[in-house]
Short mmCIF file of C-alpha atoms in Angstrom, two decimals:
data_model
loop_
_atom_site.label_atom_id
_atom_site.label_comp_id
_atom_site.label_asym_id
_atom_site.label_seq_id
_atom_site.Cartn_x
_atom_site.Cartn_y
_atom_site.Cartn_z
CA MET V 21 0.03 0.27 0.06
CA LEU V 22 1.42 3.47 -0.40
CA THR V 23 2.49 5.42 2.79
CA HIS V 24 0.83 8.95 2.70
CA TRP V 25 2.08 12.25 2.91
CA GLY V 26 1.63 14.71 5.66
CA LYS V 27 -1.91 15.97 6.17
CA GLN V 28 -0.74 19.32 4.66
CA ASN V 29 0.01 17.66 1.32
CA ARG V 30 -3.64 17.24 -0.25
CA PHE V 31 -1.88 17.45 -3.85
CA SER V 32 0.68 15.32 -5.31
CA PRO V 33 3.35 16.47 -7.45
CA ILE V 34 2.45 16.76 -10.98
CA GLY V 35 3.45 13.58 -12.96
CA MET V 36 4.53 14.61 -16.42
CA ASP V 37 5.33 11.99 -19.26
CA ILE V 38 7.21 13.36 -22.18
CA GLY V 39 6.66 11.11 -24.99
CA ARG V 40 7.06 10.28 -28.63
CA ARG V 41 3.38 11.52 -29.46
CA GLY V 42 2.66 13.90 -26.86
CA VAL V 43 3.18 15.37 -22.98
CA ARG V 44 0.73 14.03 -20.60
CA LEU V 45 0.33 15.46 -17.13
CA VAL V 46 -1.58 14.12 -14.09
CA GLN V 47 -2.05 15.18 -10.89
CA LEU V 48 -3.40 13.47 -7.43
CA MET V 49 -5.60 14.71 -4.80
CA ARG V 50 -6.40 12.99 -1.33
CA ARG V 51 -10.05 13.07 -0.22
CA PRO V 52 -11.03 13.87 3.20
CA SER V 53 -11.15 10.66 5.35
CA GLU V 54 -14.29 9.65 6.50
CA THR V 55 -13.11 7.69 9.22
CA GLY V 56 -11.63 10.58 11.59
CA ARG V 57 -9.92 13.79 10.92
CA ASN V 58 -6.25 12.39 11.87
CA ALA V 59 -6.74 9.54 9.30
CA PRO V 60 -5.18 9.89 5.85
CA GLY V 61 -7.94 9.76 3.10
CA GLN V 62 -8.13 8.22 -0.31
CA TRP V 63 -5.95 9.36 -3.44
CA GLN V 64 -7.89 10.09 -6.45
CA LEU V 65 -7.15 11.77 -10.01
CA PHE V 66 -7.61 15.04 -9.65
CA ARG V 67 -6.38 16.77 -12.94
CA THR V 68 -5.38 14.79 -16.47
CA CYS V 69 -4.05 16.72 -19.58
CA ASN V 70 -2.93 15.27 -22.81
CA TRP V 71 -0.97 17.44 -25.42
CA ASP V 72 0.13 16.13 -28.76
CA TRP V 73 3.36 17.44 -29.99
CA LEU V 74 2.84 19.79 -33.04
CA VAL V 75 6.12 18.88 -34.55
CA GLY V 76 4.39 16.26 -36.87
CA THR V 77 6.37 13.34 -36.20
CA GLU V 78 3.09 11.48 -34.96
CA GLN V 79 2.06 11.39 -38.80
CA ASN V 80 5.39 10.02 -40.03
CA THR V 81 5.22 6.33 -40.08
CA THR V 82 8.52 6.24 -41.65
CA GLY V 83 12.03 5.27 -40.33
CA ASN V 84 12.74 3.21 -37.19
CA ALA V 85 12.46 3.62 -33.60
CA SER V 86 15.85 5.38 -33.33
CA ASP V 87 14.48 8.74 -34.69
CA SER V 88 14.95 11.59 -32.76
CA ASN V 89 12.11 12.38 -30.18
CA PRO V 90 10.46 15.73 -30.48
CA LEU V 91 11.95 16.45 -26.72
CA THR V 92 15.49 16.12 -28.43
CA ALA V 93 14.66 18.52 -31.29
CA VAL V 94 13.28 21.05 -28.85
CA LEU V 95 16.01 21.24 -26.34
CA GLY V 96 18.25 21.71 -29.33
CA ASP V 97 16.32 24.84 -30.32
CA LYS V 98 16.29 27.90 -28.09
CA SER V 99 12.75 29.03 -29.59
CA GLY V 100 11.44 25.52 -29.27
CA SER V 101 12.28 25.39 -25.71
CA ARG V 102 10.76 28.87 -25.07
CA GLU V 103 7.76 27.63 -26.84
CA LEU V 104 7.65 24.19 -25.19
CA ALA V 105 7.91 26.41 -21.47
CA ARG V 106 5.07 28.35 -22.46
CA ARG V 107 2.92 25.75 -23.30
CA ILE V 108 3.56 23.95 -20.40
CA LYS V 109 2.53 26.79 -18.32
CA ARG V 110 -0.59 27.28 -20.13
CA LEU V 111 -1.57 24.08 -19.66
CA TRP V 112 -0.69 24.18 -15.86
CA ARG V 113 -3.01 27.23 -15.92
CA GLN V 114 -6.18 25.97 -18.14
CA ASN V 115 -6.34 22.77 -15.85
CA GLU V 116 -5.98 24.63 -12.56
CA PHE V 117 -3.33 22.08 -11.09
CA ARG V 118 -2.37 22.94 -7.56
CA GLY V 119 1.38 23.61 -6.64
CA LYS V 120 4.29 23.79 -8.93
CA GLU V 121 6.42 20.69 -8.49
CA LEU V 122 6.71 18.51 -11.30
CA VAL V 123 8.27 14.83 -11.59
CA VAL V 124 9.38 14.33 -15.22
CA GLY V 125 9.59 10.86 -16.68
CA LEU V 126 11.64 9.92 -19.71
CA SER V 127 11.93 6.85 -21.83
CA GLY V 128 14.87 5.34 -24.01
CA PRO V 129 16.84 6.12 -26.15
CA GLU V 130 17.05 9.41 -23.95
CA VAL V 131 17.35 7.35 -20.80
CA GLN V 132 19.53 4.46 -20.87
CA LEU V 133 19.04 1.24 -18.25
CA HIS V 134 22.04 -1.22 -17.95
CA ALA V 135 22.34 -4.32 -15.88
CA LEU V 136 24.92 -4.39 -13.38
CA GLU V 137 27.00 -6.45 -11.27
CA LEU V 138 28.18 -4.61 -8.43
CA PRO V 139 30.22 -5.50 -5.32
CA ILE V 140 27.21 -5.33 -2.73
CA GLN V 141 28.63 -4.63 0.96
CA HIS V 142 26.34 -4.28 3.81
CA ASP V 143 28.02 -1.41 4.95
CA ALA V 144 26.58 1.98 5.24
CA ASN V 145 30.06 3.24 5.02
CA ALA V 146 30.44 2.04 1.54
CA ASP V 147 27.63 3.72 -0.17
CA ASP V 148 29.89 6.38 -2.00
CA ASN V 149 32.23 3.85 -3.14
CA LEU V 150 28.95 1.91 -4.43
CA ARG V 151 27.72 4.90 -6.23
CA GLN V 152 31.37 5.50 -7.66
CA ALA V 153 31.62 1.99 -9.08
CA ALA V 154 28.13 2.18 -10.32
CA HIS V 155 28.78 5.16 -12.22
CA TRP V 156 31.83 3.67 -13.80
CA GLU V 157 30.05 0.58 -14.80
CA ILE V 158 27.34 2.09 -16.29
CA GLU V 159 29.72 4.42 -18.40
CA ARG V 160 31.35 1.16 -19.74
CA LEU V 161 28.20 -0.16 -20.96
CA MET V 162 26.40 2.69 -22.20
CA SER V 163 26.59 4.03 -25.81
CA LEU V 164 26.36 7.95 -24.66
CA PRO V 165 29.37 9.91 -24.33
CA GLN V 166 31.53 9.21 -21.50
CA GLY V 167 31.90 12.40 -18.91
CA GLU V 168 28.34 13.76 -20.19
CA VAL V 169 26.17 11.75 -18.25
CA GLU V 170 24.14 11.91 -15.00
CA THR V 171 23.73 8.39 -13.63
CA ASP V 172 21.60 6.47 -10.85
CA PHE V 173 21.31 2.88 -9.91
CA TRP V 174 18.82 0.66 -7.85
CA LEU V 175 19.81 -2.59 -5.98
CA LEU V 176 17.86 -5.59 -6.83
CA PRO V 177 16.24 -7.92 -4.42
CA THR V 178 18.57 -10.78 -3.37
CA SER V 179 18.05 -14.35 -4.32
CA LYS V 180 19.34 -17.81 -2.85
CA THR V 181 21.80 -17.99 -6.18
CA THR V 182 22.76 -14.33 -5.92
CA TYR V 183 25.58 -14.76 -3.52
CA ALA V 184 26.36 -18.57 -4.26
CA ALA V 185 27.29 -17.20 -7.96
CA ARG V 186 29.32 -14.40 -6.56
CA LYS V 187 31.31 -16.23 -3.79
CA PRO V 188 34.95 -16.27 -4.57
CA ARG V 189 36.31 -19.73 -5.60
CA ASP V 190 39.90 -18.84 -6.36
CA GLY V 191 40.86 -17.35 -2.93
CA SER V 192 41.74 -14.09 -4.81
CA GLY V 193 39.24 -12.18 -3.20
CA GLN V 194 37.63 -11.01 -6.03
CA ASN V 195 33.84 -11.83 -7.14
CA LEU V 196 33.33 -14.37 -9.86
CA PRO V 197 30.78 -13.29 -12.72
CA GLY V 198 27.32 -13.72 -11.45
CA GLN V 199 23.83 -12.33 -12.06
CA PRO V 200 23.08 -8.66 -11.90
CA THR V 201 22.76 -7.08 -8.69
CA ALA V 202 21.53 -3.76 -9.75
CA ILE V 203 20.14 -1.85 -12.92
CA GLY V 204 21.80 1.60 -13.72
CA VAL V 205 20.44 4.85 -15.23
CA ALA V 206 22.24 7.17 -17.61
CA ALA V 207 21.01 10.43 -19.27
CA ARG V 208 22.74 13.22 -21.10
CA LYS V 209 23.60 16.19 -18.76
CA THR V 210 22.27 18.66 -21.51
CA LEU V 211 19.06 16.67 -21.23
CA VAL V 212 18.74 16.98 -17.61
CA SER V 213 19.65 20.76 -17.44
CA GLY V 214 17.56 21.50 -20.53
CA ILE V 215 14.42 19.95 -18.78
CA TRP V 216 15.29 21.94 -15.48
CA LYS V 217 15.57 24.87 -17.40
CA ILE V 218 12.27 24.39 -19.14
CA CYS V 219 10.65 23.72 -15.89
CA GLU V 220 11.86 26.82 -14.40
CA SER V 221 10.98 28.85 -17.72
CA ALA V 222 7.27 27.61 -17.29
CA GLY V 223 7.34 28.72 -13.50
CA LEU V 224 7.20 25.37 -12.23
CA ARG V 225 9.99 23.41 -10.31
CA CYS V 226 11.37 19.87 -11.53
CA ARG V 227 11.37 18.30 -8.42
CA CYS V 228 13.28 15.05 -10.16
CA LEU V 229 13.53 13.18 -13.28
CA ASP V 230 12.42 9.51 -13.66
CA ALA V 231 12.69 6.46 -16.15
CA ASN V 232 9.40 5.74 -17.32
CA LEU V 233 9.31 2.02 -16.56
CA CYS V 234 10.18 2.98 -12.81
CA ALA V 235 7.01 4.99 -12.90
CA ILE V 236 4.87 2.41 -14.29
CA SER V 237 6.30 -0.28 -12.00
CA ARG V 238 5.45 1.81 -8.99
CA LEU V 239 1.54 2.05 -10.51
CA GLY V 240 1.58 -1.75 -11.14
CA ALA V 241 2.95 -2.82 -8.06
CA TRP V 242 0.13 -0.31 -6.25
CA VAL V 243 -2.50 -1.91 -8.45
CA ARG V 244 -1.03 -5.53 -7.29
CA SER V 245 -1.00 -4.56 -3.73
CA LEU V 246 -5.01 -3.71 -3.58
CA PRO V 247 -7.52 -6.68 -2.48
CA MET V 248 -9.34 -8.14 -5.03
CA LEU V 249 -13.65 -7.74 -4.91
CA ASP V 250 -13.96 -11.38 -4.04
CA GLU V 251 -11.23 -11.38 -0.99
CA GLN V 252 -12.44 -7.70 0.61
CA GLU V 253 -13.87 -9.65 3.56
CA SER V 254 -10.73 -12.03 4.37
CA ASP V 255 -9.18 -11.68 7.78
CA ALA V 256 -5.96 -10.44 8.68
CA GLY V 257 -4.15 -14.05 8.66
CA GLU V 258 -5.26 -14.56 4.94
CA SER V 259 -4.44 -10.66 4.10
CA GLU V 260 -1.00 -11.22 5.52
CA ALA V 261 -0.56 -15.03 3.91
CA SER V 262 -1.50 -12.91 0.56
CA GLU V 263 1.10 -10.34 1.01
CA SER V 264 3.87 -13.12 1.37
CA GLU V 265 2.58 -15.02 -1.30
CA ALA V 266 2.70 -11.62 -3.43
CA ALA V 267 6.27 -11.21 -2.34
CA SER V 268 7.48 -14.40 -4.02
CA GLU V 269 6.10 -13.83 -7.51
CA ILE V 270 7.49 -12.63 -10.61
CA TRP V 271 5.51 -10.20 -12.77
CA GLY V 272 5.40 -8.00 -15.76
CA LEU V 273 4.81 -4.85 -17.29
CA LEU V 274 4.44 -4.19 -21.11
CA ASP V 275 4.44 -0.44 -22.16
CA LEU V 276 3.33 -0.54 -25.64
CA GLY V 277 4.10 2.69 -27.02
CA TYR V 278 4.48 4.30 -30.46
CA THR V 279 7.82 3.73 -31.47
CA GLN V 280 9.15 1.20 -28.90
CA THR V 281 7.63 -1.50 -26.65
CA ARG V 282 9.33 -1.72 -23.36
CA LEU V 283 9.16 -4.84 -20.96
CA ALA V 284 9.51 -4.60 -17.01
CA ILE V 285 9.90 -7.69 -15.18
CA CYS V 286 9.32 -7.29 -11.28
CA VAL V 287 9.85 -9.06 -8.14
CA ALA V 288 7.55 -7.39 -5.26
CA SER V 289 7.56 -3.68 -6.37
CA LEU V 290 11.08 -3.56 -8.10
CA PRO V 291 11.92 -4.06 -11.95
CA VAL V 292 14.86 -7.01 -12.07
CA LEU V 293 14.89 -6.88 -15.97
CA VAL V 294 14.20 -4.11 -18.47
CA ARG V 295 14.12 -4.39 -22.06
CA SER V 296 13.11 -2.59 -24.89
CA PHE V 297 11.92 -3.79 -28.39
CA ASP V 298 11.89 -1.91 -31.90
CA THR V 299 8.27 -2.34 -32.29
CA GLY V 300 5.13 -0.56 -31.59
CA GLY V 301 1.91 1.38 -32.55
CA ARG V 302 3.84 3.15 -35.55
CA ARG V 303 5.25 0.09 -37.14
CA TRP V 304 1.93 -1.84 -36.44
CA ILE V 305 0.26 1.05 -38.64
CA GLU V 306 2.96 1.06 -41.24
CA ARG V 307 2.38 -2.83 -41.76
CA ILE V 308 -1.30 -2.26 -41.96
CA THR V 309 -1.14 0.61 -44.12
CA GLU V 310 0.93 -1.36 -46.77
CA SER V 311 -0.75 -4.34 -46.78
CA LEU V 312 -4.55 -2.89 -47.05
CA GLU V 313 -3.24 0.26 -48.94
CA LEU V 314 -4.85 2.32 -46.41
CA SER V 315 -4.09 5.90 -45.46
CA VAL V 316 -2.14 6.06 -41.81
CA SER V 317 -5.20 7.59 -40.18
CA ALA V 318 -7.37 4.91 -41.65
CA ALA V 319 -4.94 2.21 -40.56
CA GLU V 320 -4.68 3.60 -37.24
CA ILE V 321 -8.39 3.68 -36.51
CA HIS V 322 -8.90 -0.13 -37.78
CA LEU V 323 -6.13 -1.09 -35.61
CA ARG V 324 -7.90 0.76 -32.43
CA ASP V 325 -11.31 -0.46 -33.10
CA HIS V 326 -10.97 -3.51 -34.34
CA GLY V 327 -7.84 -5.01 -33.03
CA ILE V 328 -6.66 -8.48 -33.65
CA GLN V 329 -9.02 -11.49 -33.41
CA PRO V 330 -7.72 -14.37 -31.27
CA PRO V 331 -7.75 -17.68 -33.11
CA SER V 332 -10.99 -19.64 -31.37
CA ARG V 333 -10.22 -22.05 -28.70
CA ASN V 334 -13.12 -24.16 -29.31
CA ARG V 335 -12.17 -25.16 -32.71
CA THR V 336 -9.14 -25.60 -34.84
CA ASP V 337 -8.17 -23.26 -37.66
CA ASP V 338 -9.16 -25.69 -40.18
CA ARG V 339 -12.45 -26.36 -39.13
CA GLY V 340 -15.28 -24.13 -41.13
CA ARG V 341 -12.91 -23.16 -43.66
CA GLY V 342 -14.18 -21.88 -47.07
CA VAL V 343 -15.87 -18.72 -48.36
CA ARG V 344 -19.53 -20.15 -47.56
CA HIS V 345 -18.79 -21.02 -43.95
CA ASP V 346 -17.65 -17.39 -42.86
CA GLY V 347 -21.30 -15.91 -43.08
CA SER V 348 -21.97 -16.03 -39.14
CA VAL V 349 -18.54 -14.21 -38.50
CA THR V 350 -19.15 -10.49 -37.85
CA PRO V 351 -16.89 -7.97 -40.14
CA SER V 352 -15.28 -6.63 -37.12
CA ALA V 353 -14.17 -10.00 -36.20
CA GLN V 354 -13.01 -10.64 -39.88
CA LEU V 355 -11.13 -7.44 -39.96
CA GLY V 356 -9.40 -8.26 -36.74
CA SER V 357 -8.33 -11.69 -37.99
CA ILE V 358 -6.82 -9.94 -41.11
CA ILE V 359 -4.83 -7.54 -38.77
CA ARG V 360 -3.73 -10.41 -36.95
CA ASN V 361 -2.05 -12.29 -39.98
CA ILE V 362 -0.60 -8.96 -41.11
CA LEU V 363 1.00 -8.69 -37.69
CA GLY V 364 1.44 -12.27 -36.87
CA GLU V 365 5.22 -12.42 -37.43
CA GLU V 366 5.87 -9.33 -35.38
CA LEU V 367 3.88 -10.26 -32.40
CA GLU V 368 5.32 -13.85 -32.33
CA LEU V 369 8.63 -12.25 -32.21
CA LEU V 370 7.76 -10.28 -29.06
CA CYS V 371 5.92 -13.39 -27.49
CA GLY V 372 9.24 -15.15 -27.70
CA GLU V 373 11.10 -12.35 -26.15
CA ILE V 374 8.87 -11.91 -23.16
CA GLU V 375 8.82 -15.75 -22.64
CA ARG V 376 12.52 -15.55 -22.66
CA SER V 377 12.60 -12.69 -20.18
CA TYR V 378 10.43 -14.76 -17.82
CA ARG V 379 12.43 -17.72 -17.97
CA TYR V 380 15.72 -15.95 -17.18
CA ALA V 381 13.98 -14.26 -14.13
CA LEU V 382 12.95 -17.70 -12.94
CA GLN V 383 16.50 -18.74 -13.08
CA CYS V 384 17.65 -15.83 -11.30
CA TYR V 385 14.68 -16.17 -8.71
CA PRO V 386 14.49 -19.78 -7.93
CA GLY V 387 11.36 -20.55 -5.76
CA HIS V 388 9.48 -17.95 -7.08
CA ARG V 389 6.50 -18.25 -9.71
CA VAL V 390 5.08 -16.45 -12.76
CA SER V 391 2.20 -14.45 -11.95
CA GLU V 392 0.81 -12.02 -14.57
CA LEU V 393 1.68 -9.39 -17.28
CA ILE V 394 0.12 -6.05 -17.44
CA LEU V 395 -0.34 -3.86 -20.34
CA VAL V 396 0.19 -0.04 -20.45
CA GLY V 397 0.62 2.64 -22.95
CA GLY V 398 -1.30 4.03 -25.78
CA ALA V 399 -1.84 0.41 -27.66
CA ALA V 400 -2.67 -1.49 -24.45
CA GLU V 401 -6.33 -1.10 -25.01
CA MET V 402 -6.29 -2.88 -28.60
CA PRO V 403 -9.05 -4.90 -28.81
CA ASP V 404 -8.23 -8.95 -28.34
CA LEU V 405 -4.47 -7.81 -27.62
CA ASP V 406 -4.63 -9.27 -24.24
CA GLU V 407 -6.15 -12.46 -25.11
CA TYR V 408 -3.94 -13.19 -27.71
CA LEU V 409 -0.86 -12.91 -25.37
CA LYS V 410 -2.44 -15.12 -22.91
CA SER V 411 -2.67 -17.75 -25.29
CA ARG V 412 0.51 -17.52 -26.72
CA LEU V 413 2.47 -16.87 -23.08
CA GLY V 414 0.17 -19.35 -21.07
CA ILE V 415 0.09 -16.66 -18.11
CA GLU V 416 -2.89 -14.32 -17.27
CA VAL V 417 -2.64 -10.89 -19.42
CA HIS V 418 -4.59 -7.63 -18.57
CA THR V 419 -4.66 -4.34 -19.06
CA ILE V 420 -3.99 -1.90 -16.25
CA ALA V 421 -7.73 -0.75 -16.54
CA ASP V 422 -9.25 -4.27 -16.49
CA ARG V 423 -6.49 -5.00 -13.46
CA LEU V 424 -8.02 -2.31 -11.47
CA GLU V 425 -11.46 -3.09 -12.04
CA ARG V 426 -10.93 -6.66 -10.46
CA THR V 427 -10.30 -4.96 -6.92
CA VAL V 428 -11.95 -2.75 -4.36
CA ALA V 429 -10.18 0.52 -5.99
CA ALA V 430 -12.99 -0.06 -8.81
CA ARG V 431 -16.10 0.86 -6.22
CA ARG V 432 -15.88 4.94 -6.62
CA GLY V 433 -15.67 6.68 -3.19
CA GLY V 434 -15.64 3.86 -0.76
CA GLY V 435 -13.85 0.42 -0.06
CA LYS V 436 -10.65 -0.27 1.82
CA ALA V 437 -8.29 0.93 -0.97
CA PRO V 438 -6.01 4.28 -0.21
CA PHE V 439 -6.83 5.01 -3.73
CA THR V 440 -9.33 5.28 -6.52
CA LEU V 441 -8.68 5.97 -10.43
CA THR V 442 -11.63 7.14 -12.23
CA THR V 443 -11.09 9.11 -15.41
CA SER V 444 -13.53 11.38 -17.23
CA GLY V 445 -13.49 9.27 -20.11
CA HIS V 446 -11.32 11.73 -22.30
CA TYR V 447 -7.97 9.63 -22.06
CA PRO V 448 -8.12 5.77 -21.31
CA LEU V 449 -6.02 4.66 -18.33
CA GLY V 450 -3.16 2.75 -20.21
CA ALA V 451 -2.02 5.92 -21.86
CA LEU V 452 -2.30 7.70 -18.68
CA ALA V 453 -0.06 5.07 -16.71
CA CYS V 454 3.25 6.47 -16.72
CA ALA V 455 2.01 9.91 -15.45
CA ILE V 456 -0.08 8.24 -12.64
CA GLY V 457 3.34 6.30 -11.81
CA LEU V 458 5.13 9.52 -11.84
CA ALA V 459 2.48 11.35 -9.51
CA ILE V 460 2.18 8.64 -7.05
CA PRO V 461 3.56 10.14 -3.72
CA PRO V 462 6.83 8.63 -2.78
CA SER V 463 6.70 6.47 0.58
CA LEU V 464 8.08 7.99 3.74
#
């Protein structure tokens, strides 16, 4: 569960997700407690805002995922930076956000994540040495110029194999290669300082920068911590058992973006493996455009409205084949089936990489079990995508909205959840997931 701020902090910082297609802003508000004046109330969505980039990149479906981010282009141009600052300030005023603190999220390739093998020492005096070692290791692995980056890292949960794999065997006192013990983060100093200056020009304060996958993982961990609707009457003993079981589960988040798809495999609330794949909404739209000879906008509408019709579980693909046997199938299902065939190779490759990632995590954390995969991002709500992935992976797959609906937080205005998420319907929850994660108040 989330640990609440003090009484004076009724509003969270504003989470700002700077993506390839636009900027999303979210702020949370704590409602007054119904049980007592000193008891913390529930957090709920207070303001949401989505601004599409005016650069025109959302209309360009050519090229690959390494194309420059609109943010990178803006930071490289003084007039563009001033215009972005003015736009953020205008959005802040028009949507009546409270307070001026921002938590800004960034994604790859602007932020690079690397698995690290650090010599973990349980000594408080070793923190500075560990941070320096992490910085050197990140610079060794990254593709960015050395000496021009800001770095940070988080330690991974330990497992039974961690110390066994790293225990010296040759008496040299040096650790032998083993599994990663931390994940490092790197971003260009010019990017960090540029965002700070834009926030200052907008009259706001950038409280910190965060990797988008970390923010999404916080949201996913919170959703998973909520009691399910059919478990809300369980006693304290059952609740403790459920928490203990959740701590030994491996679960994942799949962020389906416009130019990249990002995967975070988590243990408890921490990502232990992060990966990026050069596939996403733009590439899928491009394939549909070429195969069906449609315009970009028409292909995007078809993908969003019809999705991918998964193969029927009740019959084989050969049963009922033939032109005359398809009269009972709806046009939407037929089009969804066509789209599935167009994207079949792309989706099969993605499923294979997801499966390999879970297997790697199971090797690193023996005794754990695979739990589920949660879909977030702009393409998370694509019809039947969750069912397709479920049939291929053999695990539970839910969109973040569907996963939340199964918890007590789905009950508006009540329940045991310290949090409620209800949107006005303008923006799907999957598209707002990162900004919500950025706005979630930190634990004290």
